[in-house]
Tab-separated table of C-alpha atoms in Angstrom:
chain	number	residue	atom	x	y	z
Z	942	UNK	CA	16.580	21.263	-33.167
Z	943	UNK	CA	14.061	20.812	-31.206
Z	944	UNK	CA	11.045	21.186	-33.318
Z	945	UNK	CA	9.214	25.151	-33.517
Z	946	UNK	CA	6.164	23.370	-32.695
Z	947	UNK	CA	7.366	22.146	-29.823
Z	948	UNK	CA	9.252	25.256	-28.579
Z	949	UNK	CA	5.765	26.494	-26.171
Z	950	UNK	CA	6.466	23.506	-24.305
Z	951	UNK	CA	9.909	24.534	-23.296
Z	952	UNK	CA	10.030	27.223	-19.802
Z	953	UNK	CA	7.006	26.543	-18.952
Z	954	UNK	CA	7.436	23.798	-16.178
Z	955	UNK	CA	6.161	21.037	-18.192
Z	956	UNK	CA	7.691	17.723	-16.113
Z	957	UNK	CA	5.742	19.527	-12.809
Z	958	UNK	CA	2.797	19.683	-14.641
Z	959	UNK	CA	2.607	16.574	-15.765
Z	960	UNK	CA	3.432	14.949	-12.846
Z	961	UNK	CA	0.537	17.242	-11.385
Z	962	UNK	CA	-1.725	16.176	-13.519
Z	963	UNK	CA	-1.191	12.355	-13.320
Z	964	UNK	CA	-1.536	12.164	-10.349
Z	965	UNK	CA	-4.965	14.095	-9.939
Z	966	UNK	CA	-5.959	10.698	-12.569
Z	967	UNK	CA	-4.007	8.181	-10.801
Z	968	UNK	CA	-5.523	9.013	-7.040
Z	969	UNK	CA	-8.689	10.634	-8.442
Z	970	UNK	CA	-8.708	14.095	-6.876
Z	971	UNK	CA	-6.924	17.355	-6.354
Z	972	UNK	CA	-6.340	16.892	-2.491
Z	973	UNK	CA	-5.643	13.288	-2.616
Z	974	UNK	CA	-2.665	14.141	-5.400
Z	975	UNK	CA	-1.341	16.851	-3.000
Z	976	UNK	CA	-0.863	14.971	-0.242
Z	977	UNK	CA	1.241	12.115	-2.765
Z	978	UNK	CA	3.436	14.913	-3.944
Z	979	UNK	CA	3.775	16.417	-0.735
Z	980	UNK	CA	2.469	19.871	-2.547
Z	981	UNK	CA	-0.985	22.405	-1.499
Z	982	UNK	CA	-3.734	21.589	-3.135
Z	983	UNK	CA	-3.902	24.853	-4.883
Z	984	UNK	CA	-0.347	24.494	-5.802
Z	985	UNK	CA	-1.367	21.617	-7.564
Z	986	UNK	CA	-4.728	23.089	-9.255
Z	987	UNK	CA	-2.480	26.336	-10.259
Z	988	UNK	CA	-0.316	23.324	-12.341
Z	989	UNK	CA	-3.346	21.390	-14.005
Z	990	UNK	CA	-4.353	24.565	-14.899
Z	991	UNK	CA	-1.158	25.489	-16.364
Z	992	UNK	CA	-0.390	21.939	-18.269
Z	993	UNK	CA	-4.115	22.563	-19.937
Z	994	UNK	CA	-2.946	26.438	-21.132
Z	995	UNK	CA	0.438	24.812	-22.450
Z	996	UNK	CA	-1.370	22.573	-24.513
Z	997	UNK	CA	-4.571	24.338	-25.613
Z	998	UNK	CA	-7.031	21.897	-24.549
Z	999	UNK	CA	-9.149	20.940	-21.678
Z	1000	UNK	CA	-8.605	18.341	-19.507
Z	1001	UNK	CA	-11.283	17.866	-17.268
Z	1002	UNK	CA	-15.044	17.772	-17.864
Z	1003	UNK	CA	-17.182	20.139	-15.504
Z	1004	UNK	CA	-17.938	18.221	-12.749
Z	1005	UNK	CA	-17.790	18.813	-8.945
Z	1006	UNK	CA	-18.241	15.089	-7.865
Z	1007	UNK	CA	-15.919	13.331	-9.747
Z	1008	UNK	CA	-12.628	13.164	-11.856
Z	1009	UNK	CA	-13.426	12.585	-15.871
Z	1010	UNK	CA	-11.232	13.516	-17.890
Z	1011	UNK	CA	-11.992	14.849	-21.609
Z	1012	UNK	CA	-10.595	12.849	-24.579
Z	1013	UNK	CA	-8.215	15.523	-24.458
Z	1014	UNK	CA	-7.283	14.726	-20.916
Z	1015	UNK	CA	-7.725	10.895	-21.600
Z	1016	UNK	CA	-4.597	11.168	-24.606
Z	1017	UNK	CA	-2.392	13.396	-22.337
Z	1018	UNK	CA	-2.827	10.392	-19.125
Z	1019	UNK	CA	-1.806	7.973	-21.803
Z	1020	UNK	CA	1.146	10.166	-22.851
Z	1021	UNK	CA	1.965	10.806	-19.189
Z	1022	UNK	CA	2.373	6.994	-18.387
Z	1023	UNK	CA	4.267	6.168	-21.636
Z	1024	UNK	CA	6.447	9.718	-20.653
Z	1025	UNK	CA	7.422	8.604	-17.131
Z	1026	UNK	CA	8.082	5.010	-18.127
Z	1027	UNK	CA	10.407	5.940	-20.288
Z	1028	UNK	CA	11.951	8.525	-18.114
Z	1029	UNK	CA	12.407	5.985	-14.683
Z	1030	UNK	CA	14.053	3.429	-17.512
Z	1031	UNK	CA	16.553	6.467	-19.138
Z	1032	UNK	CA	17.122	6.644	-14.880
Z	1033	UNK	CA	17.999	2.649	-14.393
Z	1034	UNK	CA	19.952	2.620	-16.948
Z	1035	UNK	CA	21.917	5.757	-16.047
Z	1036	UNK	CA	21.995	4.766	-12.650
Z	1037	UNK	CA	24.698	2.475	-13.138
Z	1038	UNK	CA	26.722	4.910	-15.649
Z	1039	UNK	CA	26.963	7.783	-12.582
Z	1040	UNK	CA	28.914	5.092	-10.431
Z	1041	UNK	CA	30.617	2.020	-10.496
Z	1042	UNK	CA	28.733	0.299	-7.146
Z	1043	UNK	CA	26.105	-1.368	-6.881
Z	1044	UNK	CA	22.114	-0.052	-7.359
Z	1045	UNK	CA	20.364	0.257	-4.523
Z	1046	UNK	CA	17.372	-1.998	-3.786
Z	1047	UNK	CA	14.345	0.432	-3.641
Z	1048	UNK	CA	10.883	-0.927	-1.951
Z	1049	UNK	CA	8.464	0.560	-0.895
Z	1050	UNK	CA	6.085	-1.210	1.913
Z	1051	UNK	CA	2.807	0.002	3.208
Z	1052	UNK	CA	2.783	0.717	6.702
Z	1053	UNK	CA	0.772	-2.095	8.412
Z	1054	UNK	CA	3.697	-3.655	6.667
Z	1055	UNK	CA	6.586	-1.846	8.022
Z	1056	UNK	CA	7.722	-3.597	10.646
Z	1057	UNK	CA	7.207	-7.004	8.328
Z	1058	UNK	CA	9.811	-5.835	5.774
Z	1059	UNK	CA	13.155	-5.057	8.002
Z	1060	UNK	CA	12.473	-8.766	9.371
Z	1061	UNK	CA	12.018	-10.089	6.114
Z	1062	UNK	CA	14.802	-8.773	4.189
Z	1063	UNK	CA	17.871	-9.180	7.381
Z	1064	UNK	CA	19.110	-12.480	6.681
Z	1065	UNK	CA	19.386	-11.030	2.931
Z	1066	UNK	CA	20.856	-8.648	2.985
Z	1067	UNK	CA	23.241	-9.950	6.178
Z	1068	UNK	CA	24.317	-12.591	3.316
Z	1069	UNK	CA	24.638	-9.200	0.452
Z	1070	UNK	CA	26.594	-7.013	2.043
Z	1071	UNK	CA	27.182	-4.976	-0.615
Z	1072	UNK	CA	23.493	-4.265	-1.123
Z	1073	UNK	CA	22.327	-0.884	-0.183
Z	1074	UNK	CA	18.998	-1.456	0.757
Z	1075	UNK	CA	16.138	2.167	0.281
Z	1076	UNK	CA	13.058	1.267	2.461
Z	1077	UNK	CA	10.010	3.853	2.268
Z	1078	UNK	CA	6.857	3.974	3.835
Z	1079	UNK	CA	3.690	5.182	2.712
Z	1080	UNK	CA	-0.234	4.244	2.675
Z	1081	UNK	CA	-1.458	2.315	-0.142
Z	1082	UNK	CA	-2.684	5.396	-2.333
Z	1083	UNK	CA	1.016	6.022	-2.356
Z	1084	UNK	CA	2.006	2.924	-2.656
Z	1085	UNK	CA	-0.475	2.773	-6.107
Z	1086	UNK	CA	1.164	6.427	-7.265
Z	1087	UNK	CA	4.986	5.239	-6.770
Z	1088	UNK	CA	4.019	1.978	-8.325
Z	1089	UNK	CA	2.184	3.476	-11.416
Z	1090	UNK	CA	5.136	5.682	-12.102
Z	1091	UNK	CA	8.363	2.891	-11.220
Z	1092	UNK	CA	9.786	4.748	-8.407
Z	1093	UNK	CA	10.548	1.426	-6.675
Z	1094	UNK	CA	12.476	-1.561	-7.585
Z	1095	UNK	CA	9.380	-3.590	-5.788
Z	1096	UNK	CA	6.364	-2.929	-3.256
Z	1097	UNK	CA	5.044	-4.504	-0.424
Z	1098	UNK	CA	0.630	-4.625	-0.573
Z	1099	UNK	CA	-1.332	-5.947	2.083
Z	1100	UNK	CA	-3.975	-6.639	-0.852
Z	1101	UNK	CA	-2.590	-6.843	-4.635
Z	1102	UNK	CA	-3.066	-4.284	-6.639
Z	1103	UNK	CA	-6.069	-4.574	-9.304
Z	1104	UNK	CA	-5.788	-3.750	-12.854
Z	1105	UNK	CA	-2.020	-3.289	-12.988
Z	1106	UNK	CA	0.163	-5.131	-15.231
Z	1107	UNK	CA	2.049	-6.728	-12.106
Z	1108	UNK	CA	4.158	-10.096	-10.737
Z	1109	UNK	CA	2.873	-10.417	-7.832
Z	1110	UNK	CA	4.837	-12.905	-5.221
Z	1111	UNK	CA	3.305	-14.267	-1.722
Z	1112	UNK	CA	5.425	-13.161	1.515
Z	1113	UNK	CA	3.241	-14.222	4.505
Z	1114	UNK	CA	0.085	-14.100	5.379
Z	1115	UNK	CA	-1.879	-11.867	7.811
Z	1116	UNK	CA	-4.335	-11.624	10.109
Z	1117	UNK	CA	-6.617	-8.249	10.795
Z	1118	UNK	CA	-8.256	-8.159	14.085
Z	1119	UNK	CA	-10.371	-5.698	15.928
Z	1120	UNK	CA	-8.544	-4.477	19.220
Z	1121	UNK	CA	-9.571	-2.420	22.342
Z	1122	UNK	CA	-8.467	-1.854	25.201
Z	1123	UNK	CA	-7.222	-3.966	28.232
Z	1124	UNK	CA	-9.783	-2.090	30.141
Z	1125	UNK	CA	-12.260	-2.446	27.451
Z	1126	UNK	CA	-16.145	-3.856	28.424
Z	1127	UNK	CA	-15.837	-5.679	25.660
Z	1128	UNK	CA	-12.515	-6.831	26.935
Z	1129	UNK	CA	-13.443	-9.993	28.416
Z	1130	UNK	CA	-16.238	-11.214	26.142
Z	1131	UNK	CA	-16.006	-14.536	24.780
Z	1132	UNK	CA	-18.036	-13.622	21.557
Z	1133	UNK	CA	-19.314	-10.054	20.019
Z	1134	UNK	CA	-21.531	-9.303	17.044
Z	1135	UNK	CA	-19.539	-6.700	14.516
Z	1136	UNK	CA	-23.528	-4.867	15.199
Z	1137	UNK	CA	-21.913	-4.074	18.646
Z	1138	UNK	CA	-18.357	-3.400	17.033
Z	1139	UNK	CA	-20.161	-0.799	14.431
Z	1140	UNK	CA	-21.850	1.404	17.745
Z	1141	UNK	CA	-18.430	1.437	19.389
Z	1142	UNK	CA	-16.145	4.246	19.176
Z	1143	UNK	CA	-13.964	3.710	15.890
Z	1144	UNK	CA	-9.839	4.841	15.243
Z	1145	UNK	CA	-10.043	3.971	11.711
Z	1146	UNK	CA	-6.458	4.908	9.700
Z	1147	UNK	CA	-7.088	7.813	6.728
Z	1148	UNK	CA	-8.794	7.336	3.780
Z	1149	UNK	CA	-6.700	5.818	0.396
Z	1150	UNK	CA	-4.483	3.371	3.253
Z	1151	UNK	CA	-5.050	-0.688	3.335
Z	1152	UNK	CA	-6.407	-0.908	6.443
Z	1153	UNK	CA	-9.447	1.787	6.140
Z	1154	UNK	CA	-10.081	-0.018	2.621
Z	1155	UNK	CA	-10.347	-3.193	4.219
Z	1156	UNK	CA	-12.187	-1.638	7.261
Z	1157	UNK	CA	-14.810	0.060	5.154
Z	1158	UNK	CA	-15.640	-3.005	2.926
Z	1159	UNK	CA	-16.016	-4.958	5.558
Z	1160	UNK	CA	-18.811	-2.803	7.157
Z	1161	UNK	CA	-20.459	-1.961	3.888
Z	1162	UNK	CA	-20.405	-5.343	3.251
Z	1163	UNK	CA	-22.967	-6.337	5.929
Z	1164	UNK	CA	-25.285	-3.003	5.974
Z	1165	UNK	CA	-23.479	-0.919	9.213
Z	1166	UNK	CA	-22.398	2.523	9.483
Z	1167	UNK	CA	-19.334	2.782	12.227
Z	1168	UNK	CA	-19.363	5.665	13.911
Z	1169	UNK	CA	-15.489	7.047	13.534
Z	1170	UNK	CA	-14.498	8.762	16.239
Z	1171	UNK	CA	-10.363	9.944	15.009
Z	1172	UNK	CA	-9.230	9.519	11.771
Z	1173	UNK	CA	-5.253	8.536	11.928
Z	1174	UNK	CA	-2.099	8.094	9.626
Z	1175	UNK	CA	-0.142	6.306	11.933
Z	1176	UNK	CA	-0.512	2.775	14.107
Z	1177	UNK	CA	1.250	3.678	16.896
Z	1178	UNK	CA	-0.867	6.299	17.602
Z	1179	UNK	CA	-4.256	4.633	16.776
Z	1180	UNK	CA	-2.413	1.747	19.553
Z	1181	UNK	CA	-1.551	4.113	21.654
Z	1182	UNK	CA	-5.579	5.798	21.592
Z	1183	UNK	CA	-6.387	2.706	21.784
Z	1184	UNK	CA	-5.005	2.069	24.868
Z	1185	UNK	CA	-5.954	5.093	26.923
Z	1186	UNK	CA	-9.804	4.372	26.083
Z	1187	UNK	CA	-10.522	6.424	23.169
Z	1188	UNK	CA	-12.249	3.743	21.255
Z	1189	UNK	CA	-11.450	-0.056	19.783
Z	1190	UNK	CA	-9.197	-0.178	16.302
Z	1191	UNK	CA	-8.878	-2.465	12.691
Z	1192	UNK	CA	-5.750	-3.718	12.984
Z	1193	UNK	CA	-3.180	-6.505	11.316
Z	1194	UNK	CA	-1.622	-7.903	14.399
Z	1195	UNK	CA	2.000	-7.217	12.720
Z	1196	UNK	CA	1.250	-3.988	13.846
Z	1197	UNK	CA	0.480	-4.774	17.042
Z	1198	UNK	CA	3.435	-6.738	19.327
Z	1199	UNK	CA	3.379	-10.439	19.565
Z	1200	UNK	CA	1.604	-10.433	23.206
Z	1201	UNK	CA	-0.867	-7.247	22.755
Z	1202	UNK	CA	-1.112	-6.674	26.167
Z	1203	UNK	CA	2.070	-5.592	27.099
Z	1204	UNK	CA	0.686	-2.979	24.645
Z	1205	UNK	CA	-2.119	-2.540	26.823
Z	1206	UNK	CA	-4.085	-3.991	24.034
Z	1207	UNK	CA	-6.623	-6.416	23.635
Z	1208	UNK	CA	-7.667	-8.707	20.996
Z	1209	UNK	CA	-11.346	-8.752	20.805
Z	1210	UNK	CA	-13.531	-12.204	19.683
Z	1211	UNK	CA	-15.440	-11.012	16.684
Z	1212	UNK	CA	-18.388	-12.475	14.489
Z	1213	UNK	CA	-16.921	-13.235	11.432
Z	1214	UNK	CA	-13.330	-12.393	12.308
Z	1215	UNK	CA	-10.307	-12.042	11.315
Z	1216	UNK	CA	-10.128	-10.871	8.386
Z	1217	UNK	CA	-7.358	-12.892	6.838
Z	1218	UNK	CA	-4.916	-11.661	3.412
Z	1219	UNK	CA	-1.910	-12.513	2.452
Z	1220	UNK	CA	1.275	-10.050	2.456
Z	1221	UNK	CA	2.395	-10.140	-1.661
Z	1222	UNK	CA	5.981	-8.256	-3.414
Z	1223	UNK	CA	5.013	-6.620	-6.273
Z	1224	UNK	CA	6.918	-5.322	-9.428
Z	1225	UNK	CA	6.126	-4.208	-12.792
Z	1226	UNK	CA	5.853	-6.934	-15.312
Z	1227	UNK	CA	8.086	-4.172	-17.366
Z	1228	UNK	CA	10.532	-4.289	-15.159
Z	1229	UNK	CA	13.994	-6.815	-16.022
Z	1230	UNK	CA	14.963	-7.967	-12.769
Z	1231	UNK	CA	18.706	-7.703	-12.213
Z	1232	UNK	CA	20.654	-10.902	-10.489
Z	1233	UNK	CA	20.637	-10.111	-7.073
Z	1234	UNK	CA	16.601	-9.222	-7.397
Z	1235	UNK	CA	16.157	-12.079	-8.866
Z	1236	UNK	CA	18.058	-14.595	-5.844
Z	1237	UNK	CA	15.532	-12.458	-3.850
Z	1238	UNK	CA	12.496	-13.644	-5.610
Z	1239	UNK	CA	13.958	-17.112	-5.144
Z	1240	UNK	CA	14.539	-16.923	-1.787
Z	1241	UNK	CA	11.266	-15.725	-1.062
Z	1242	UNK	CA	9.797	-18.253	-3.419
Z	1243	UNK	CA	11.435	-20.958	-0.878
Z	1244	UNK	CA	10.071	-19.368	2.139
Z	1245	UNK	CA	6.398	-19.717	0.617
Z	1246	UNK	CA	7.482	-23.039	0.026
Z	1247	UNK	CA	7.801	-23.394	3.504
Z	1248	UNK	CA	5.305	-22.041	4.974
Z	1249	UNK	CA	2.943	-24.198	2.795
Z	1250	UNK	CA	4.590	-27.497	3.480
Z	1251	UNK	CA	4.388	-26.714	6.915
Z	1252	UNK	CA	0.514	-25.637	6.656
Z	1253	UNK	CA	0.051	-29.032	4.966
Z	1254	UNK	CA	1.607	-30.809	7.699
Z	1255	UNK	CA	-0.659	-29.075	10.192
Z	1256	UNK	CA	-3.970	-29.471	8.101
Z	1257	UNK	CA	-3.346	-33.249	8.153
Z	1258	UNK	CA	-2.695	-33.887	12.055
Z	1259	UNK	CA	-5.598	-31.203	13.172
Z	1260	UNK	CA	-3.943	-28.855	15.183
Z	1261	UNK	CA	-4.035	-25.107	15.397
Z	1262	UNK	CA	-2.518	-22.725	13.197
Z	1263	UNK	CA	-0.250	-20.819	14.498
Z	1264	UNK	CA	2.039	-17.559	13.171
Z	1265	UNK	CA	4.814	-19.077	11.205
Z	1266	UNK	CA	8.155	-17.427	10.668
Z	1267	UNK	CA	7.722	-15.347	7.657
Z	1268	UNK	CA	7.180	-16.919	4.238
Z	1269	UNK	CA	4.261	-17.539	1.499
Z	1270	UNK	CA	0.504	-18.337	1.844
Z	1271	UNK	CA	-2.288	-19.641	3.787
Z	1272	UNK	CA	-5.178	-18.516	1.870
Z	1273	UNK	CA	-5.565	-18.304	-1.340
Z	1274	UNK	CA	-8.104	-15.035	-1.502
Z	1275	UNK	CA	-6.855	-11.740	-0.383
Z	1276	UNK	CA	-8.922	-11.230	1.902
Z	1277	UNK	CA	-11.132	-13.249	3.588
Z	1278	UNK	CA	-13.158	-13.609	6.373
Z	1279	UNK	CA	-12.689	-16.729	8.878
Z	1280	UNK	CA	-13.806	-17.109	12.528
Z	1281	UNK	CA	-11.968	-16.242	15.495
């Protein structure tokens, strides 16, 4: 029988209110939370307000610049994390009871790696025909929210999440370059400065994406205020706009084909670039791996070892580096500047 003190929570849609509140705190704002939850921003505001009224406390301090929790809000947020973690655990346990079939493998991948993930998993899926793969594509902010809520089994990040209790498994090195149209005046320049790029019209990913975070950090580190002409949440749209001559863009080499000129794009030779990072397969430390999931991690470990061995051989022979098959790391740092 439900405790009398708790009966006021029944019928208030509290689960939705808690989800909205948790997203606002996790993503640092009502607008970003609304985007992640696919709700209107006023709806999220109303849900959070009703949660405070239901609990009888004030959740946020009054400030126009940042999201700041009251002591009651902080306690409520801790409860949210525990509650959603327990709910995810219940769902995982019930999955096997709902159906005798093998549970689907849920993988969420950042948008820049959406072409990397299927190629990396293709062989594994062929060897496991019973496996049903559910692949979701989201930007970095949305991935962090899904990871915090344990929505998926694995996550693929370009820049590993900081301050979260997770396991990291290296997948494959990546490089980020500035791309322009093949007809751009800089297309045949042998050397460009970042200052020159900062004055060019830039086509940028949206705030909350990993690519945007790296771009903002790059220009800020060198004291430049870039000229942002347009923001888009889709790499293909950015590539088309770059090819049409609307500006230049910082993109992962995996977001561009192996032969950029086929897409009317060219890689510019910019000082301090490329930015090197490493794709990482991430999962929560509190996750219990199934036999199939452990097989996947073992295969990724073997791929990473092969790439490390290949890098050592090439380094000893003093040969130029080439892109490798999907595998492991080439750099210890997730984001590192190098010369082109």
